[in-house]
PDB file of C-alpha atoms in Angstrom:
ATOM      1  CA  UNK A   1      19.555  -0.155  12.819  1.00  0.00           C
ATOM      2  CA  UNK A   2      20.763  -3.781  14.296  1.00  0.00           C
ATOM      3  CA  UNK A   3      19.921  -6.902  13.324  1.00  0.00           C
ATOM      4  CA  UNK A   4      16.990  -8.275  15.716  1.00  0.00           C
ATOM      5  CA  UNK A   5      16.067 -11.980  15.786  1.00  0.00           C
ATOM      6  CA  UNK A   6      12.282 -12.129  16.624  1.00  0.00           C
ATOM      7  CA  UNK A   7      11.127 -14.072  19.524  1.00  0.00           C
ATOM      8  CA  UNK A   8      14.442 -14.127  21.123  1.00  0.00           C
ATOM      9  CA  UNK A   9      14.215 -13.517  25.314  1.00  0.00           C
ATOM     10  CA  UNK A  10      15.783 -10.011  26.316  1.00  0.00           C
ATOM     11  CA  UNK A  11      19.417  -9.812  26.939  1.00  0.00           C
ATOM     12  CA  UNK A  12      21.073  -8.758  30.434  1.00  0.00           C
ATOM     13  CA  UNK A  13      21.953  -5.204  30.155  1.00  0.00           C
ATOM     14  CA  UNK A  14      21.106  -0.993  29.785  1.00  0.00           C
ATOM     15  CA  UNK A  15      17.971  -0.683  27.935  1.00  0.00           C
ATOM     16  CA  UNK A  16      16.396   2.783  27.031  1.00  0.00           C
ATOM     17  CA  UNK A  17      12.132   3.163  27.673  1.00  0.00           C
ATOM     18  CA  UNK A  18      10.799   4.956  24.838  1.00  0.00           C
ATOM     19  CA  UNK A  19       7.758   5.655  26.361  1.00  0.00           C
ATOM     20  CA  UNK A  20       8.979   7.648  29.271  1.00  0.00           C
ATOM     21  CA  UNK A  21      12.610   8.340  28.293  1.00  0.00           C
ATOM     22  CA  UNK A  22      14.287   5.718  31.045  1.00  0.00           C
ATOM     23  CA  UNK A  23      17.588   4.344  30.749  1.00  0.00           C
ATOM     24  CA  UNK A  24      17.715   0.968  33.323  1.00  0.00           C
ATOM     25  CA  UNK A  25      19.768  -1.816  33.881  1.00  0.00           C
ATOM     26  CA  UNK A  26      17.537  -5.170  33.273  1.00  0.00           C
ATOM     27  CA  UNK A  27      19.198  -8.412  34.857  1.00  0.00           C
ATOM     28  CA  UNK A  28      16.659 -11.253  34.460  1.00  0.00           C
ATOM     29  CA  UNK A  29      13.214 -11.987  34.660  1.00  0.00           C
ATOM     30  CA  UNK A  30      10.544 -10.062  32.576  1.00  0.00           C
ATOM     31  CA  UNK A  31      11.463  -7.009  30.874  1.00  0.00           C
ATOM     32  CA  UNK A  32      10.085  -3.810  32.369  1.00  0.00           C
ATOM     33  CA  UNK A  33      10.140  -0.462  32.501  1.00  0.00           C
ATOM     34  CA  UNK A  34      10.876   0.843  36.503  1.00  0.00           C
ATOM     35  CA  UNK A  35       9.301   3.959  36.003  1.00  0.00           C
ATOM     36  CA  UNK A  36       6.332   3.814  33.844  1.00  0.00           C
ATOM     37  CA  UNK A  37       5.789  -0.691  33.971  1.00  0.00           C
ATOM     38  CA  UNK A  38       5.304  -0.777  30.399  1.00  0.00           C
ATOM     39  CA  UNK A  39       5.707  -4.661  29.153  1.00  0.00           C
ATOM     40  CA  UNK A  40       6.039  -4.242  25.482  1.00  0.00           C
ATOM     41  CA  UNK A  41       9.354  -5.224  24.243  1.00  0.00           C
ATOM     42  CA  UNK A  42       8.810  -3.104  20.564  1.00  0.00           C
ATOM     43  CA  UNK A  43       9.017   0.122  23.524  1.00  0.00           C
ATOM     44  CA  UNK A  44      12.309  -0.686  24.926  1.00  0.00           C
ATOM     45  CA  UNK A  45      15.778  -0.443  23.477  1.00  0.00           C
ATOM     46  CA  UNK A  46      18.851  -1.753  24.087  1.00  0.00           C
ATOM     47  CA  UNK A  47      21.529   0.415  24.326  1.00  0.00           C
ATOM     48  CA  UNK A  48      25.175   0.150  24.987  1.00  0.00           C
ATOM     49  CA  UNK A  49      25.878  -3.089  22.875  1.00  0.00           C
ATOM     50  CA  UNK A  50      29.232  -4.366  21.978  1.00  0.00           C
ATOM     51  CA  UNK A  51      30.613  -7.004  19.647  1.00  0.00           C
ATOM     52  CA  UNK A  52      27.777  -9.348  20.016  1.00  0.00           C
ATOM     53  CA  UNK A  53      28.740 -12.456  17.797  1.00  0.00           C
ATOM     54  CA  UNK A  54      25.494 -13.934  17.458  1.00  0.00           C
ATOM     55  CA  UNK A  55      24.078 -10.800  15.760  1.00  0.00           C
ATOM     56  CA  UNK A  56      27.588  -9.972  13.810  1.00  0.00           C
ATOM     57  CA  UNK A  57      26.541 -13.262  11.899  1.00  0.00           C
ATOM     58  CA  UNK A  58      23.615 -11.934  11.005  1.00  0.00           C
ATOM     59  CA  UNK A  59      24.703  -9.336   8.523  1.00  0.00           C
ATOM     60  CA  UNK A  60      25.708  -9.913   4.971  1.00  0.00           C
ATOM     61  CA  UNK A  61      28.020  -8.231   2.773  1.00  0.00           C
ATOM     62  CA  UNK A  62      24.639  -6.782   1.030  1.00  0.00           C
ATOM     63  CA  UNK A  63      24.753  -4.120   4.826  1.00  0.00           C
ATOM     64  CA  UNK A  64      27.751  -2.531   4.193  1.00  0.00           C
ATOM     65  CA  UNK A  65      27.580  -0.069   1.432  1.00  0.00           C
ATOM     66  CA  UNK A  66      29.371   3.038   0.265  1.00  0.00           C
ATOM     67  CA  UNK A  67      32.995   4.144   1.795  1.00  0.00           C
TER      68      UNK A  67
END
């Protein structure tokens, strides 16, 4: 699970609809689903993340256990 900071706007890129199973590119604007229009941000996921420094600094050393 990632680190989420509440009330932030969405971020440019692939997201993943839970509701109907959609993977989309979002740009800018209001998140939304294409193919079903669902608004709710707790129903979309953001997929395809990499090395984002703002929620790297997030963590603690508390996150990384075992190995």
């Amino acid at each position: 699970m990632k680190a989420k900071m509440e009330n932030k706007p969405a971020e440019a890129g692939k997201y993943l609809c839970q509701v109907c199973n959609t993977k989309f590119r979002y740009e800018a604007g209001t998140l939304t689903c294409p193919k079903c229009g669902t608004l709710t941000p707790d129903n979309m996921v953001r997929i395809d993340v990499r090395n984002d420094p703002e929620e790297e600094r997030m963590y603690t050393e508390d996150d990384f256990i075992g190995g």
